[in-house]
Coordinates of C-alpha atoms in Angstrom, one line a residue:
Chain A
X3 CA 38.8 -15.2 -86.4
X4 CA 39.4 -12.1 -84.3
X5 CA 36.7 -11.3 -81.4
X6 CA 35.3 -12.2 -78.4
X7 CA 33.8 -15.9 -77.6
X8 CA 31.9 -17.0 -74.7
X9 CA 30.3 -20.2 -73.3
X10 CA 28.2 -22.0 -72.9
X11 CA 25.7 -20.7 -75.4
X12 CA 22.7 -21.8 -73.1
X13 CA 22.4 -23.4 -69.7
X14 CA 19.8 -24.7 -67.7
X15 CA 20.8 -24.7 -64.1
X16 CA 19.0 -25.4 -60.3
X17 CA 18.6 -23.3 -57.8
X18 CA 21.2 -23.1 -56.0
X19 CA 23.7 -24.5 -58.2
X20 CA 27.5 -22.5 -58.8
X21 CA 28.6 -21.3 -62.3
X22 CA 30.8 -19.7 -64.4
X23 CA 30.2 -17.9 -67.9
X24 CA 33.7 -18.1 -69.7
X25 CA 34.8 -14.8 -71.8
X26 CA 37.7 -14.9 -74.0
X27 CA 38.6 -11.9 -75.9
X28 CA 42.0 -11.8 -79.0
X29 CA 41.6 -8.2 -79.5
X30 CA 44.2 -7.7 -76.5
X31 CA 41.8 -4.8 -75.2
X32 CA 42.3 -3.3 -71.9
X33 CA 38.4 -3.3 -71.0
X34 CA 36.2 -5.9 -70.6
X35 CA 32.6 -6.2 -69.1
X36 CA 29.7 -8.4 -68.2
X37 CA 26.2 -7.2 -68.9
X38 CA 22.6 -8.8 -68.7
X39 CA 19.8 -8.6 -70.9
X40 CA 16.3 -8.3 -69.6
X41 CA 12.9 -8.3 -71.9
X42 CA 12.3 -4.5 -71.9
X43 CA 15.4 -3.4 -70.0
X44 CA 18.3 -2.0 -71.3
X45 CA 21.8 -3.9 -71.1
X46 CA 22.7 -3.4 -67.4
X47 CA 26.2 -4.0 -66.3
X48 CA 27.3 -7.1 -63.6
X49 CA 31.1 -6.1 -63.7
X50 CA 33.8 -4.6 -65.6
X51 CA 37.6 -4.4 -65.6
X52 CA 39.7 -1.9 -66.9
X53 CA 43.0 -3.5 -67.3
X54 CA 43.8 -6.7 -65.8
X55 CA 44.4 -7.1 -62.2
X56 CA 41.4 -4.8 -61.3
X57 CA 37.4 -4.9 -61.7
X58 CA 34.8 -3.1 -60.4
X59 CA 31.3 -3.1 -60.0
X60 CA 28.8 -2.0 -62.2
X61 CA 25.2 -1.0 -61.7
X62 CA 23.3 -4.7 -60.7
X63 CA 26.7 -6.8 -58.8
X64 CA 25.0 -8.8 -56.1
X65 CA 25.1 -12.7 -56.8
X66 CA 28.3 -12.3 -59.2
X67 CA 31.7 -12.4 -58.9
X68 CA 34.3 -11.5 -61.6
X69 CA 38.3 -12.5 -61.8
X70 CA 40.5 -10.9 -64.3
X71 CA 44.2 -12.4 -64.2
X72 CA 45.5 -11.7 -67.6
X73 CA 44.2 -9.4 -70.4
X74 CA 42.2 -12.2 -72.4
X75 CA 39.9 -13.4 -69.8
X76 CA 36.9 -12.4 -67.7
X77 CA 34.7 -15.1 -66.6
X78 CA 31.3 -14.4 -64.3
X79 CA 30.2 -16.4 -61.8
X80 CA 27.4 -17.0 -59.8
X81 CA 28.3 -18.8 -56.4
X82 CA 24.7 -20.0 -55.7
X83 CA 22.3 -19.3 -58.5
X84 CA 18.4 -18.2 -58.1
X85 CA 15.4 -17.9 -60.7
X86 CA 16.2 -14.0 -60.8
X87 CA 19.7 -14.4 -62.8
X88 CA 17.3 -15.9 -65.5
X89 CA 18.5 -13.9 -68.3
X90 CA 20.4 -13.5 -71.1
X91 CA 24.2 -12.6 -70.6
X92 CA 26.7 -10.2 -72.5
X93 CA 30.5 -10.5 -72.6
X94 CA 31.8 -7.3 -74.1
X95 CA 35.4 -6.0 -74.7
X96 CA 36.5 -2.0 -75.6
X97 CA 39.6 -0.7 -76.0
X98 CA 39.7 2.7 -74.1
X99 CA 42.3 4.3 -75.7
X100 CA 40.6 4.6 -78.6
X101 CA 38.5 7.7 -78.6
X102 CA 35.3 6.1 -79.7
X103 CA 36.1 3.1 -77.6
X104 CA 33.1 0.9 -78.9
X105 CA 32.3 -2.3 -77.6
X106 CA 32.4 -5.4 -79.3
X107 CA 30.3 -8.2 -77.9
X108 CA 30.4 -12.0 -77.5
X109 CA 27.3 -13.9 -79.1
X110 CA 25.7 -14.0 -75.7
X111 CA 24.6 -17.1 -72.8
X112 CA 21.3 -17.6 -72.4
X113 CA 21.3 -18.7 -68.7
X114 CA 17.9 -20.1 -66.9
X115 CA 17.9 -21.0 -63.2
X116 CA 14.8 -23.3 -62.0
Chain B
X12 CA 19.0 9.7 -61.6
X13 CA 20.4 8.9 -65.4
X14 CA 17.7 7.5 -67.8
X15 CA 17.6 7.1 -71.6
X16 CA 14.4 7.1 -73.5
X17 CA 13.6 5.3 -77.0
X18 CA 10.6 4.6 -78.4
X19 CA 9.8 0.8 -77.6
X20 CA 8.7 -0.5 -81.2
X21 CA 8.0 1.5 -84.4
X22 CA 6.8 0.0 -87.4
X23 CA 7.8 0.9 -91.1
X24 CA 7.9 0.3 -94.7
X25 CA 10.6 -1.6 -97.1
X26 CA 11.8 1.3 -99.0
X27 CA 10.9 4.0 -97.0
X28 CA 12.6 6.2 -94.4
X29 CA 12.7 5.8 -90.8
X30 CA 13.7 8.3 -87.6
X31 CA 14.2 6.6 -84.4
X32 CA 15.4 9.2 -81.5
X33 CA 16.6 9.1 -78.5
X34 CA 16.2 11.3 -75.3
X35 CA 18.9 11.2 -72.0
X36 CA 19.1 12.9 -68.9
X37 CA 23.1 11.7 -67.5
X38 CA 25.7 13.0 -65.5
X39 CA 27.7 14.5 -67.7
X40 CA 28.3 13.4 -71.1
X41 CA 31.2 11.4 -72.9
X42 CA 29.7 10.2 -76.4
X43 CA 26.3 8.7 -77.4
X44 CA 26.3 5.3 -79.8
X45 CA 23.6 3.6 -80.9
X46 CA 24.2 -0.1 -81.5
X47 CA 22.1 -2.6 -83.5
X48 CA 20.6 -5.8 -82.4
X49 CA 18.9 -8.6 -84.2
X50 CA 16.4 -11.0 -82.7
X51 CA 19.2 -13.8 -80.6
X52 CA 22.2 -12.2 -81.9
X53 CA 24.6 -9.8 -79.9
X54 CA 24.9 -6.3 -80.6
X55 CA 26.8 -4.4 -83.1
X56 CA 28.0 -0.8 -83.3
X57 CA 26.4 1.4 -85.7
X58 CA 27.4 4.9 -84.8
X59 CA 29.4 7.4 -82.0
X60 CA 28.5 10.9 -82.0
X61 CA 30.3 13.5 -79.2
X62 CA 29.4 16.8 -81.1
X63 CA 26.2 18.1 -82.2
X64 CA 25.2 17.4 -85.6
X65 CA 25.0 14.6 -88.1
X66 CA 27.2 11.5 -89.1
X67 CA 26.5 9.6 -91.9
X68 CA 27.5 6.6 -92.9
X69 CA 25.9 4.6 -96.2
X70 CA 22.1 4.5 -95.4
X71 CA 22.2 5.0 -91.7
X72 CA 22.7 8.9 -90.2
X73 CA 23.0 9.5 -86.6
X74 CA 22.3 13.1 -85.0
X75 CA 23.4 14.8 -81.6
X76 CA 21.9 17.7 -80.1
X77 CA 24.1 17.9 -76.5
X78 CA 21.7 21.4 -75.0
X79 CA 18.5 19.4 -76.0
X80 CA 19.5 16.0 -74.9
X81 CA 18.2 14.5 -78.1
X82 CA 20.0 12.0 -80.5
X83 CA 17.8 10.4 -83.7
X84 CA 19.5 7.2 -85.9
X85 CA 17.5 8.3 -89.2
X86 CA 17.4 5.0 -91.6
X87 CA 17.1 5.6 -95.6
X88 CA 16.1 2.8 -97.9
X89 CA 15.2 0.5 -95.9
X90 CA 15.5 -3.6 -96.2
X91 CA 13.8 -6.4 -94.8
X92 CA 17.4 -7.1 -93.2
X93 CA 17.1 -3.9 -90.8
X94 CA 14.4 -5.3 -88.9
X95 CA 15.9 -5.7 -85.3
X96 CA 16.5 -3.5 -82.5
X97 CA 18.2 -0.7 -82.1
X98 CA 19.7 0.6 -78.7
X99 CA 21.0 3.8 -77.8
X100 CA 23.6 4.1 -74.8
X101 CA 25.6 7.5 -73.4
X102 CA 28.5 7.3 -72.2
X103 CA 28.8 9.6 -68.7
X104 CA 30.5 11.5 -66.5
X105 CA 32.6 8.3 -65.1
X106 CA 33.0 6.8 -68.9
X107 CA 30.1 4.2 -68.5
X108 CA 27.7 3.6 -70.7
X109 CA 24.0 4.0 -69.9
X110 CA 21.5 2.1 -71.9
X111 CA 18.2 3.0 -73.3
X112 CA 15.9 -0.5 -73.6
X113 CA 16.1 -0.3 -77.6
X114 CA 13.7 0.2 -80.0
X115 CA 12.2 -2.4 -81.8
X116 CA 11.5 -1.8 -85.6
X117 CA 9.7 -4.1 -87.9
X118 CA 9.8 -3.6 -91.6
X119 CA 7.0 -4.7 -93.4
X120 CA 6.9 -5.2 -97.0

């Protein structure tokens, strides 16, 4: 089935701790993005990539990290995690060519750091 | 700064009709989308508007007004199953989207 998969799906982690949230998109879209998603805060976005070989950052970076060495995936990580990246975490892909260019989104990681 | 407004819950009943709008102050303006989210699940697009006036599509209608700002997902008929959230997001000057927190909407019966 066509789309976008991430994992895990949930994840308990210490303080402290390193991790990586794995994306995988088989739409072979150019654009690809991390968001997270905070109890009465919009989506706010981590990182995104264009095309691969480049990201940037987005509006909340600091504590992440972002690779993107081919088109299909874009994994997240957080080099030494702390209670504030409790939250839930969006993988989403576009293609930007496309004039709407909507995003299509994985089925989310549900990340808490004690 | 940019910032999207949305009512945080509404309330409504099965059958009925439903507006939920949408205010934004952004620089510059690329598209507006509203997106629809049930409780644990990702989001899904529901609509794209870039010039003023309505788009329908089945039940759900979306409608821009660029000079005013203003955007409203209008919601006919409604079912049980449209009880979840639903987030509007403009896309700006730099072609990134800016999200409104979502509105929640329970249907009752």
């Amino acid at each position: 089935i066509a789309g976008i998969t991430q994992a895990p799906t949930s994840q308990i982690l210490a303080a402290g701790r390193r991790m990586t949230l794995r994306c995988t998109q088989d739409m072979r879209h150019n654009a690809m993005y991390w968001y997270r998603q905070d109890l009465g805060l919009g989506l706010r976005l981590i990182h995104y990539s264009n095309t691969a070989g480049t990201t940037g950052k987005g509006e909340v970076p600091d504590g992440y990290s972002v690779s993107r060495a081919n088109t299909d995936d874009f994994p997240l990580t957080l080099a030494s995690a702390v209670p504030s990246q409790t939250s839930v975490y969006f993988c989403a892909s576009s293609d930007s060519r496309v004039e709407t260019g909507e995003l299509f989104f994985g089925e989310g990681s549900r990340l808490t750091v004690l | 700064g940019q910032n999207i407004d949305q009512p945080t819950e509404m309330t409504a009943t099965e059958g009925a009709i439903v507006q939920i709008n949408c205010t934004y102050q952004t620089s510059g303006f690329n598209g507006l989308f509203w997106y629809q989210q049930h409780a644990g699940e990702a989001p899904t697009f529901l609509s794209y508007n870039v010039l003023d006036g309505l788009e329908e599509k089945g039940r759900f209608s979306s409608f821009l007004s660029r000079s005013k700002g203003y955007s409203y997902l209008l919601l006919k008929e409604l079912q049980m199953k449209d009880s979840a959230s639903y987030l509007c997001a403009v896309r700006d000057s730099n072609y990134q989207l800016i999200w409104g927190a979502g509105t929640k909407l329970i249907i009752k019966p």
